[in-house]
Short mmCIF file of C-alpha atoms and ligand atoms in Angstrom, two decimals:
data_model
loop_
_atom_site.label_atom_id
_atom_site.label_comp_id
_atom_site.label_asym_id
_atom_site.label_seq_id
_atom_site.Cartn_x
_atom_site.Cartn_y
_atom_site.Cartn_z
CA MET A 1 -138.84 -30.60 164.16
CA VAL A 2 -136.95 -29.07 167.36
CA LEU A 3 -135.39 -31.88 169.82
CA ASP A 4 -136.84 -34.57 167.44
CA LYS A 5 -134.86 -37.54 169.41
CA LEU A 6 -135.60 -36.75 172.59
CA GLY A 7 -139.03 -35.84 171.88
CA GLN A 8 -139.76 -39.26 170.09
CA THR A 9 -137.92 -41.29 173.41
CA LEU A 10 -140.38 -39.14 175.78
CA LYS A 11 -143.23 -40.51 173.69
CA ASN A 12 -142.10 -43.84 173.45
CA VAL A 13 -141.57 -43.87 177.30
CA THR A 14 -144.97 -42.52 177.84
CA ASP A 15 -146.53 -45.30 175.93
CA LYS A 16 -144.48 -47.95 177.29
CA ILE A 17 -145.73 -46.50 180.73
CA ALA A 18 -149.24 -46.45 180.02
CA SER A 19 -149.30 -49.87 177.93
CA THR A 20 -147.34 -51.93 180.71
CA VAL A 21 -149.68 -53.55 183.35
CA PHE A 22 -147.27 -53.33 186.24
CA VAL A 23 -145.19 -50.91 187.35
CA ASP A 24 -142.45 -52.79 188.50
CA LYS A 25 -138.65 -52.28 188.67
CA LYS A 26 -138.24 -54.04 185.21
CA LEU A 27 -140.22 -51.08 183.80
CA ILE A 28 -138.64 -48.23 185.59
CA ASP A 29 -135.23 -49.67 184.70
CA SER A 30 -136.09 -49.66 181.33
CA VAL A 31 -137.88 -46.12 181.53
CA VAL A 32 -134.61 -44.63 183.22
CA LYS A 33 -132.50 -46.24 180.67
CA ASP A 34 -134.69 -44.95 177.70
CA LEU A 35 -134.38 -41.52 179.33
CA GLN A 36 -130.97 -41.04 180.51
CA ARG A 37 -129.77 -42.10 176.65
CA ALA A 38 -132.37 -39.71 175.11
CA MET A 39 -131.30 -36.83 177.46
CA LEU A 40 -127.32 -37.15 177.23
CA GLN A 41 -127.91 -37.36 173.67
CA ALA A 42 -129.56 -34.07 173.28
CA ASP A 43 -126.68 -33.02 175.59
CA ILE A 44 -128.40 -32.40 178.70
CA ASP A 45 -125.87 -32.18 182.12
CA VAL A 46 -125.25 -35.56 183.44
CA LYS A 47 -126.17 -34.40 186.84
CA LEU A 48 -129.78 -32.92 185.68
CA VAL A 49 -130.14 -36.62 183.92
CA LYS A 50 -129.31 -38.23 187.38
CA GLU A 51 -131.94 -36.18 188.84
CA LEU A 52 -134.96 -37.12 186.86
CA SER A 53 -133.45 -40.74 187.09
CA ASN A 54 -133.52 -40.80 191.12
CA LYS A 55 -137.12 -39.12 190.91
CA ILE A 56 -138.70 -41.77 188.94
CA ARG A 57 -137.03 -44.58 190.82
CA GLU A 58 -138.10 -43.39 194.26
CA GLU A 59 -141.70 -42.89 192.79
CA GLY A 60 -141.39 -46.58 191.44
CA LYS A 61 -140.94 -47.74 194.99
CA ASN A 62 -143.28 -45.14 196.49
CA GLU A 63 -145.80 -47.50 198.31
CA LYS A 64 -148.46 -45.04 199.23
CA ILE A 65 -149.78 -44.38 195.92
CA LYS A 66 -151.57 -47.51 195.04
CA GLY A 67 -155.14 -46.71 194.24
CA VAL A 68 -154.51 -44.15 192.02
CA ASP A 69 -152.34 -44.42 188.97
CA LYS A 70 -149.24 -44.77 189.51
CA LYS A 71 -147.91 -44.77 185.82
CA GLU A 72 -149.65 -41.21 185.70
CA HIS A 73 -147.60 -39.92 188.19
CA ILE A 74 -144.27 -41.02 187.04
CA ILE A 75 -145.62 -39.26 183.45
CA LYS A 76 -145.98 -36.30 185.75
CA ILE A 77 -142.66 -36.60 187.43
CA ILE A 78 -141.14 -36.58 183.90
CA HIS A 79 -143.12 -33.43 182.65
CA ASP A 80 -142.57 -31.61 185.93
CA THR A 81 -138.81 -32.16 186.15
CA LEU A 82 -138.46 -31.20 182.04
CA LEU A 83 -140.25 -28.31 183.05
CA GLU A 84 -137.92 -27.44 185.86
CA ILE A 85 -134.68 -27.81 183.91
CA LEU A 86 -135.99 -25.62 181.09
CA GLY A 87 -137.68 -22.57 182.99
CA LYS A 88 -140.60 -23.12 184.82
CA GLU A 89 -141.94 -19.65 184.25
CA LYS A 90 -142.27 -17.83 180.94
CA LYS A 91 -140.18 -14.92 180.28
CA GLU A 92 -141.43 -12.80 177.81
CA LEU A 93 -139.66 -9.86 176.26
CA LYS A 94 -142.13 -7.13 176.54
CA LEU A 95 -141.97 -4.24 174.22
CA GLU A 96 -144.17 -1.23 174.44
CA LYS A 97 -145.29 1.38 172.21
CA LYS A 98 -143.11 4.44 172.98
CA GLY A 99 -146.52 6.75 173.97
CA LYS A 100 -145.35 9.96 175.59
CA LYS A 101 -141.68 8.55 176.25
CA LYS A 102 -138.79 10.14 174.70
CA GLU A 103 -136.85 7.27 173.69
CA PRO A 104 -137.80 4.43 171.86
CA GLU A 105 -136.73 0.80 173.65
CA LYS A 106 -133.52 -0.02 172.14
CA VAL A 107 -132.95 -3.89 171.72
CA MET A 108 -129.14 -4.87 171.25
CA LEU A 109 -128.31 -8.21 170.13
CA ILE A 110 -124.76 -9.46 171.05
CA GLY A 111 -122.96 -12.73 170.35
CA THR A 112 -120.08 -14.72 168.80
CA TYR A 113 -119.92 -14.92 165.38
CA GLY A 114 -122.28 -16.53 163.00
CA SER A 115 -124.66 -17.26 166.13
CA GLY A 116 -127.46 -15.62 164.02
CA LYS A 117 -127.72 -11.98 165.37
CA THR A 118 -128.42 -10.42 162.01
CA THR A 119 -130.73 -12.93 160.90
CA THR A 120 -132.58 -12.89 164.52
CA ILE A 121 -132.41 -8.90 164.27
CA SER A 122 -134.67 -9.46 161.03
CA LYS A 123 -137.22 -12.13 162.85
CA LEU A 124 -137.88 -9.26 165.45
CA THR A 125 -138.39 -6.82 164.04
CA ASN A 126 -140.91 -8.51 161.53
CA TYR A 127 -142.46 -10.05 164.71
CA TYR A 128 -143.13 -7.36 166.71
CA LYS A 129 -144.15 -5.24 163.55
CA LYS A 130 -146.81 -8.15 163.23
CA ARG A 131 -147.75 -7.11 166.51
CA GLY A 132 -148.50 -3.60 166.38
CA LEU A 133 -145.04 -1.89 167.09
CA LYS A 134 -143.37 0.33 164.77
CA THR A 135 -140.08 -1.09 164.16
CA CYS A 136 -136.54 -1.06 162.80
CA MET A 137 -133.26 -2.35 162.62
CA LEU A 138 -129.97 -0.55 163.07
CA GLY A 139 -126.76 -2.07 161.58
CA LEU A 140 -123.81 -1.46 163.94
CA ASP A 141 -121.96 -4.48 162.99
CA VAL A 142 -118.73 -2.30 161.40
CA HIS A 143 -116.24 -5.44 161.26
CA ARG A 144 -117.90 -7.38 158.73
CA PRO A 145 -118.16 -5.83 155.39
CA ALA A 146 -120.82 -7.81 154.38
CA ALA A 147 -122.76 -7.12 157.63
CA ALA A 148 -124.86 -3.95 156.24
CA GLU A 149 -125.50 -5.49 152.76
CA GLN A 150 -127.21 -8.32 154.68
CA LEU A 151 -129.47 -6.38 156.92
CA GLU A 152 -130.01 -4.10 154.21
CA GLN A 153 -131.49 -7.19 152.06
CA LEU A 154 -133.21 -8.83 154.46
CA GLY A 155 -135.21 -5.31 154.98
CA LYS A 156 -136.08 -5.17 151.42
CA LYS A 157 -137.09 -8.74 151.58
CA HIS A 158 -139.54 -8.40 153.85
CA ASN A 159 -140.30 -4.72 153.86
CA LEU A 160 -138.88 -3.43 157.25
CA ASP A 161 -136.82 -0.33 158.22
CA VAL A 162 -133.62 -0.36 158.15
CA PHE A 163 -130.43 2.20 158.91
CA ILE A 164 -127.07 1.48 157.85
CA ASP A 165 -124.02 3.29 156.56
CA LYS A 166 -121.76 0.89 154.59
CA ASP A 167 -118.63 3.30 154.99
CA GLU A 168 -118.63 4.37 158.52
CA LYS A 169 -116.38 2.22 160.67
CA LYS A 170 -117.20 3.76 164.08
CA ALA A 171 -120.45 2.37 165.15
CA GLU A 172 -121.50 4.60 167.62
CA LYS A 173 -120.93 7.16 164.70
CA ILE A 174 -123.94 5.37 162.84
CA TYR A 175 -125.92 5.64 165.71
CA LYS A 176 -125.44 9.50 166.15
CA LYS A 177 -126.45 10.03 162.43
CA TYR A 178 -129.67 8.34 162.57
CA GLU A 179 -130.54 9.00 166.35
CA LYS A 180 -132.98 11.59 165.90
CA LYS A 181 -134.73 9.55 163.58
CA LEU A 182 -134.54 6.38 165.53
CA LYS A 183 -136.84 8.63 167.68
CA GLU A 184 -139.80 7.89 165.56
CA TYR A 185 -139.80 4.16 166.24
CA ASP A 186 -141.32 2.24 169.33
CA VAL A 187 -138.54 -0.27 168.92
CA VAL A 188 -135.19 -0.28 167.38
CA PHE A 189 -133.50 -3.27 166.93
CA VAL A 190 -129.54 -3.09 167.25
CA ASP A 191 -127.29 -5.55 165.45
CA THR A 192 -123.32 -5.77 166.60
CA ALA A 193 -120.41 -7.36 165.22
CA GLY A 194 -119.19 -10.45 166.84
CA ARG A 195 -116.11 -12.17 167.52
CA HIS A 196 -115.12 -15.60 167.62
CA SER A 197 -115.52 -15.99 171.47
CA LEU A 198 -115.99 -13.17 174.10
CA ASP A 199 -112.37 -11.42 174.40
CA LYS A 200 -111.51 -8.26 176.06
CA GLU A 201 -112.09 -6.40 172.87
CA LEU A 202 -115.34 -7.48 172.32
CA VAL A 203 -116.14 -6.47 176.03
CA LYS A 204 -114.99 -3.53 175.52
CA GLU A 205 -116.28 -2.41 172.30
CA ILE A 206 -120.19 -3.69 173.65
CA LYS A 207 -119.69 -1.72 176.89
CA ASN A 208 -118.88 1.10 174.94
CA LEU A 209 -121.45 1.16 172.67
CA GLY A 210 -123.67 0.40 175.48
CA GLY A 211 -122.94 3.86 177.00
CA LYS A 212 -123.49 5.53 173.88
CA ILE A 213 -126.75 3.91 172.98
CA SER A 214 -127.99 2.78 176.64
CA PRO A 215 -130.09 -0.16 175.24
CA SER A 216 -133.23 -1.14 177.41
CA HIS A 217 -132.44 -4.74 176.41
CA THR A 218 -129.37 -6.74 175.77
CA ILE A 219 -129.91 -9.86 174.56
CA LEU A 220 -127.21 -12.36 173.85
CA VAL A 221 -127.71 -14.48 171.17
CA ILE A 222 -126.52 -18.24 171.61
CA THR A 223 -126.47 -21.29 168.93
CA ALA A 224 -128.03 -24.29 170.00
CA ASP A 225 -125.16 -26.39 167.90
CA ILE A 226 -123.07 -25.89 171.32
CA GLY A 227 -125.29 -27.44 173.51
CA GLN A 228 -124.28 -27.27 177.17
CA ALA A 229 -121.42 -24.91 176.47
CA ALA A 230 -124.17 -22.70 176.18
CA LYS A 231 -123.71 -22.33 180.20
CA LYS A 232 -120.19 -21.07 179.89
CA GLN A 233 -120.92 -18.44 177.43
CA ALA A 234 -124.25 -17.37 178.94
CA GLU A 235 -122.44 -17.01 182.11
CA GLU A 236 -118.95 -15.55 180.59
CA PHE A 237 -121.34 -12.49 178.93
CA GLN A 238 -123.55 -12.21 182.19
CA SER A 239 -120.22 -11.14 184.34
CA ALA A 240 -119.06 -9.05 181.42
CA LEU A 241 -122.12 -7.24 180.36
CA ASP A 242 -125.34 -6.77 181.75
CA VAL A 243 -127.61 -9.54 179.68
CA ASN A 244 -131.07 -9.59 180.45
CA GLY A 245 -131.51 -12.78 178.29
CA VAL A 246 -131.01 -15.25 175.71
CA ILE A 247 -131.98 -16.37 172.15
CA VAL A 248 -131.42 -19.37 171.16
CA THR A 249 -131.16 -19.89 167.58
CA ARG A 250 -130.58 -23.05 164.86
CA MET A 251 -132.85 -25.47 167.43
CA ASP A 252 -133.66 -26.93 163.73
CA SER A 253 -130.16 -28.01 162.87
CA THR A 254 -128.93 -29.78 166.09
CA ALA A 255 -129.69 -32.66 168.68
CA LYS A 256 -128.08 -30.41 171.50
CA GLY A 257 -130.71 -27.95 171.65
CA GLY A 258 -131.64 -29.40 175.12
CA GLY A 259 -128.26 -28.90 176.51
CA ALA A 260 -128.60 -25.09 175.17
CA LEU A 261 -131.81 -24.41 176.99
CA THR A 262 -131.29 -26.17 180.14
CA ALA A 263 -127.73 -24.77 180.18
CA CYS A 264 -129.36 -21.19 180.15
CA ASN A 265 -131.99 -22.21 182.53
CA GLU A 266 -129.47 -23.51 185.16
CA VAL A 267 -127.40 -19.91 185.02
CA ASP A 268 -130.75 -18.04 185.46
CA ALA A 269 -130.73 -16.40 181.82
CA PRO A 270 -134.15 -16.44 180.62
CA VAL A 271 -134.62 -18.03 177.17
CA TYR A 272 -136.91 -15.44 175.38
CA PHE A 273 -136.95 -16.53 172.04
CA ILE A 274 -135.71 -19.80 169.84
CA THR A 275 -135.36 -20.01 166.07
CA THR A 276 -135.83 -22.81 164.10
CA GLY A 277 -134.81 -22.08 160.64
CA GLU A 278 -133.68 -19.42 158.44
CA LYS A 279 -136.82 -18.37 157.23
CA ILE A 280 -138.30 -14.71 158.46
CA HIS A 281 -140.92 -16.76 160.58
CA ASP A 282 -139.27 -19.07 162.18
CA ILE A 283 -138.87 -17.74 165.40
CA GLU A 284 -141.01 -18.43 168.36
CA SER A 285 -141.68 -17.08 171.82
CA PHE A 286 -139.93 -19.80 174.16
CA ASN A 287 -142.58 -21.13 176.60
CA PRO A 288 -141.13 -24.06 178.88
CA THR A 289 -144.55 -25.48 179.25
CA SER A 290 -145.90 -25.84 175.92
CA PHE A 291 -142.63 -26.77 174.51
CA ILE A 292 -142.79 -29.72 176.52
CA SER A 293 -146.09 -30.84 175.60
CA ARG A 294 -144.86 -30.47 172.04
CA ILE A 295 -141.84 -32.90 172.38
CA LEU A 296 -144.16 -35.02 174.23
CA GLY A 297 -146.37 -35.11 171.29
CA MET A 298 -148.92 -34.72 173.87
CA GLY A 299 -151.72 -32.19 173.31
CA SER A 300 -153.44 -34.18 176.15
CA LEU A 301 -150.94 -33.75 178.75
CA ASP A 302 -152.57 -30.87 180.43
CA THR A 303 -155.79 -33.08 180.80
CA LEU A 304 -154.04 -35.98 181.88
CA ILE A 305 -152.23 -34.02 184.68
CA GLU A 306 -155.17 -32.49 185.91
CA LYS A 307 -156.61 -36.49 186.16
CA VAL A 308 -153.78 -37.30 188.19
CA GLN A 309 -153.79 -34.33 190.72
CA SER A 310 -157.69 -34.41 191.11
CA ALA A 311 -156.99 -38.43 192.01
CA VAL A 312 -154.25 -37.40 194.36
CA ASP A 313 -156.55 -34.77 195.96
CA GLU A 314 -159.48 -36.75 196.44
CA GLY A 315 -159.84 -37.66 199.99
CA LYS A 316 -163.26 -39.15 199.34
CA SER A 317 -161.83 -41.56 197.16
CA GLU A 318 -160.01 -43.02 199.98
CA LYS A 319 -163.11 -43.87 201.84
CA MET A 320 -164.72 -45.47 199.00
CA LYS A 321 -161.29 -47.21 198.16
CA LYS A 322 -161.65 -48.68 201.56
CA ARG A 323 -165.03 -49.65 201.08
CA LEU A 324 -164.08 -51.70 197.91
CA GLU A 325 -161.18 -53.41 199.52
CA GLU A 326 -163.40 -54.48 202.52
CA GLY A 327 -165.65 -56.15 199.59
CA LYS A 328 -168.47 -53.62 201.11
CA PHE A 329 -169.11 -51.76 197.93
CA THR A 330 -172.89 -51.65 197.54
CA MET A 331 -175.16 -50.24 194.92
CA ASP A 332 -175.76 -46.99 197.32
CA ASP A 333 -172.04 -46.52 197.17
CA LEU A 334 -172.11 -46.53 193.43
CA TYR A 335 -175.15 -44.14 193.10
CA GLU A 336 -173.00 -42.02 195.72
CA GLN A 337 -170.44 -41.68 193.03
CA LEU A 338 -172.76 -41.32 189.98
CA LYS A 339 -174.71 -38.40 191.54
CA SER A 340 -171.67 -36.36 193.02
CA MET A 341 -169.40 -36.81 190.17
CA LYS A 342 -169.70 -35.39 186.73
CA GLY A 343 -168.44 -37.16 183.73
CA PHE A 344 -167.95 -40.08 186.18
CA SER A 345 -167.63 -43.58 184.64
CA LEU A 346 -166.93 -46.94 185.96
CA ASP A 347 -163.42 -46.87 184.59
CA LYS A 348 -162.95 -44.19 187.48
CA VAL A 349 -164.32 -46.44 189.99
CA ALA A 350 -162.59 -49.12 188.89
CA SER A 351 -159.25 -47.06 188.65
CA MET A 352 -159.78 -46.77 192.90
CA ILE A 353 -159.14 -50.37 192.81
CA PRO A 354 -155.70 -51.38 193.88
CA GLY A 355 -153.80 -52.17 191.03
CA PHE A 356 -156.86 -51.95 188.55
CA GLY A 357 -155.79 -48.62 187.23
CA LYS A 358 -152.62 -50.05 185.90
CA MET A 359 -154.55 -52.77 184.09
CA LYS A 360 -157.72 -50.85 183.00
CA ASN A 361 -156.26 -50.59 179.15
CA LYS A 362 -155.87 -54.70 179.29
CA VAL A 363 -159.36 -55.35 180.57
CA PRO A 364 -161.48 -57.13 177.82
CA GLU A 365 -163.56 -54.70 175.69
CA GLY A 366 -167.11 -54.28 176.79
CA MET A 367 -166.50 -55.47 180.40
CA LEU A 368 -166.38 -51.78 181.46
CA GLY A 369 -168.51 -50.77 178.04
CA LYS A 370 -169.84 -47.42 177.58
CA GLN A 371 -171.38 -46.60 180.73
CA GLU A 372 -170.96 -42.89 180.48
CA GLU A 373 -174.42 -43.21 178.53
CA ASN A 374 -175.66 -45.89 180.84
CA MET A 375 -175.15 -43.51 183.87
CA GLU A 376 -178.26 -41.64 183.62
CA LYS A 377 -180.43 -44.58 183.70
CA TRP A 378 -178.48 -46.67 186.35
CA LYS A 379 -179.23 -43.81 188.32
CA TYR A 380 -183.03 -44.06 188.20
CA ALA A 381 -182.71 -47.51 188.46
CA ILE A 382 -180.73 -48.03 191.35
CA GLN A 383 -183.67 -45.16 192.92
CA SER A 384 -186.13 -47.58 192.02
CA MET A 385 -184.52 -50.66 194.49
CA THR A 386 -185.38 -51.19 197.70
CA LYS A 387 -183.00 -50.87 200.85
CA GLU A 388 -182.47 -54.62 200.93
CA GLU A 389 -181.67 -54.82 197.12
CA LYS A 390 -179.02 -52.04 197.04
CA GLU A 391 -177.27 -53.59 200.10
CA ASN A 392 -177.31 -57.18 198.69
CA PRO A 393 -177.85 -56.57 194.86
CA GLU A 394 -177.13 -60.53 194.53
CA ILE A 395 -180.95 -60.67 195.51
CA LEU A 396 -181.79 -59.50 192.05
CA ASN A 397 -180.37 -61.97 190.10
CA LYS A 398 -182.79 -64.75 191.42
CA GLU A 399 -185.58 -62.75 190.99
CA LYS A 400 -186.75 -62.02 187.72
CA THR A 401 -189.83 -60.15 188.67
CA ARG A 402 -187.87 -57.66 191.14
CA ILE A 403 -185.94 -56.82 188.02
CA GLN A 404 -189.04 -56.32 186.19
CA ARG A 405 -190.13 -53.78 188.88
CA ILE A 406 -187.37 -51.94 188.75
CA ALA A 407 -186.86 -51.76 185.06
CA LYS A 408 -190.93 -50.40 185.34
CA GLY A 409 -190.29 -47.96 188.07
CA SER A 410 -187.22 -46.09 186.12
CA GLY A 411 -188.34 -46.32 182.55
CA ILE A 412 -185.65 -48.47 181.25
CA THR A 413 -185.46 -51.76 179.78
CA THR A 414 -184.92 -55.16 182.19
CA SER A 415 -181.72 -55.82 180.07
CA GLU A 416 -180.38 -52.25 180.89
CA VAL A 417 -181.14 -53.32 184.71
CA LYS A 418 -179.40 -56.80 184.42
CA SER A 419 -176.42 -54.62 182.63
CA LEU A 420 -176.32 -52.55 185.69
CA LEU A 421 -176.05 -55.75 187.81
CA LYS A 422 -173.41 -57.22 185.72
CA GLN A 423 -171.09 -54.20 185.92
CA TYR A 424 -171.76 -54.06 189.73
CA LYS A 425 -170.50 -57.63 190.09
CA MET A 426 -167.60 -56.94 188.30
CA LEU A 427 -166.51 -54.46 189.90
CA LYS A 428 -167.14 -56.13 193.13
CA GLU A 429 -165.43 -59.27 192.49
CA PHE A 430 -162.35 -57.12 190.93
CA ALA A 431 -161.98 -55.30 194.31
CA SER A 432 -162.20 -58.47 196.41
CA SER A 433 -159.86 -60.22 194.69
CA GLY A 434 -157.75 -57.08 194.17
CA LYS A 435 -156.39 -57.18 197.57
CA ASP A 436 -153.24 -58.94 196.07
CA MET A 437 -153.47 -57.44 192.44
CA GLN A 438 -150.52 -55.46 192.90
CA ASN A 439 -148.46 -58.69 193.37
CA MET A 440 -150.19 -60.97 190.91
CA ASP A 441 -148.48 -62.07 188.14
CA GLU A 442 -149.13 -62.28 184.21
CA LYS A 443 -150.77 -65.84 184.79
CA GLN A 444 -153.10 -65.12 187.47
CA MET A 445 -154.21 -62.03 185.97
CA LYS A 446 -154.89 -63.86 182.77
CA LYS A 447 -156.96 -66.44 184.75
CA LEU A 448 -158.91 -63.56 186.47
CA ALA A 449 -159.54 -62.00 183.11
CA LYS A 450 -160.79 -65.34 181.86
CA LYS A 451 -163.36 -65.30 185.01
CA PHE A 452 -164.48 -62.36 183.67
CA GLY A 453 -165.40 -63.91 180.29
CA GLY A 454 -162.76 -62.13 178.66
CA LYS A 455 -159.45 -62.10 177.02
CA MET A 456 -156.76 -59.83 178.27
CA LYS A 457 -153.85 -58.74 175.52
CA PHE A 458 -150.56 -58.35 177.07
N1 LIG B 1 -131.13 -23.30 160.09
C1 LIG B 1 -130.72 -22.15 160.74
N2 LIG B 1 -129.96 -21.35 160.65
C2 LIG B 1 -130.04 -20.02 161.03
C3 LIG B 1 -131.13 -19.68 162.03
N3 LIG B 1 -130.68 -18.64 162.52
C4 LIG B 1 -129.59 -18.28 161.96
N4 LIG B 1 -129.37 -19.03 160.75
C5 LIG B 1 -128.24 -19.14 160.09
O1 LIG B 1 -126.94 -19.03 160.62
C6 LIG B 1 -125.91 -18.20 159.73
C7 LIG B 1 -125.48 -16.95 160.71
O2 LIG B 1 -126.33 -16.24 160.59
P1 LIG B 1 -126.31 -14.92 160.77
O3 LIG B 1 -127.54 -14.11 161.25
O4 LIG B 1 -125.65 -13.90 159.87
O5 LIG B 1 -125.10 -14.56 162.16
P2 LIG B 1 -124.50 -13.38 163.22
O6 LIG B 1 -122.59 -13.50 162.49
O7 LIG B 1 -124.29 -13.51 164.45
O8 LIG B 1 -125.01 -11.99 162.32
C8 LIG B 1 -126.69 -17.55 158.73
O9 LIG B 1 -126.56 -18.57 157.49
C9 LIG B 1 -128.13 -17.83 158.58
O10 LIG B 1 -129.17 -17.91 157.68
C10 LIG B 1 -131.78 -20.64 162.63
O11 LIG B 1 -132.84 -20.69 163.25
N5 LIG B 1 -131.68 -21.80 161.77
MG1 LIG B 2 -124.29 -10.32 161.53
#
């Protein structure tokens, strides 16, 4: 798997954040430490690692976000920062059918020895063929004797069209030889010779070849093993030649892939594809967003982020939060919330209470229960209450006949009305004691939990 270690750490870190009761300095320090270690192991630039650490520390100190869940904010910061350093936008290698154009698209792959050019050529040829384009490969690596053979084998194995000339030593001559034939294709992928490094000779050769075949795309192939050094390599190739983008190979066989990917983004060399093995299908279009979701191991990350964002945007929740804090939360408020929000749950109300969001996973089971299904019933129950009862639901506890009347009026059982009252009471008590919840210690928290008849796991 790609970037195994970093992914595992990110998962652990998000779990740690989610399961810890308090977002305090201790948690922030340990999260930052874990992230730093994993990012440096993935060979990500120290500067970027520091940036992320600082952002998390700042968020930890941010006093403004209390009612909404700070944990989710921190997870979002980690996600967004990673996205930023990997390249926010997905850049695609868009190749089209030739149509009326005279020339096919010519995609030339360049790079150092063994970076994976030839293997990647076959993968791309297959990839775009499967997507409906007429594709072929042209072997112009005249330096390595076995290069043409390798391409030929790959073509045979995967049923791809190949143009090579094992005896010709001049790349442009091979091109000339097939120029006419190549016009039958939508896309021609051109394999070129590499060097140990980017030297003058290689630049001259590629420039010369470029002049002859005028490629529509020149793509640099970089192996992930070189990690951060990808920056220097991409920079050098970019300044010497007209490079459109990068393909990072061998993401499967190194821990340093993070360095290679972030390095390319730093020098503004879009990563079109990553390759993850030697087989023909081991190539994927590089999409930073889904890549991060995957290494974070959270399919539901988008949902989580949405939740955080809506929590941030909700000006309405502010008003309600205030009422909760002031202990003025009535049945009417609860009803308004039930009415206006689809998929609303008491969890959500609870999460608006300062500090509650942090501990909602620790709340005794059954305390907030499965309210979703009760919501409809409760709405009717509240509708059947008098004004006095709504503002002061406590009076209901003393008078059984009132509860019976409400149950009858709303067509639900008395025990369902009682459960509504119980939940309401708990919320309100939590809210009024919640003023100091931010600073409550574990002992106080346990005491509070006991009061509500449950045990909290820490
Ligand atoms: N594990 C792994 N090996 C790869 C990948 N891409 C290429 N290789 C291997 O890297 C070696 C060099 O690849 P090659 O295409 O010949 O590189 P070239 O010299 O740039 O043409 C070969 O043994 C490939 O099988 C990849 O994504 N993962
Ligand atoms: Mg090769």
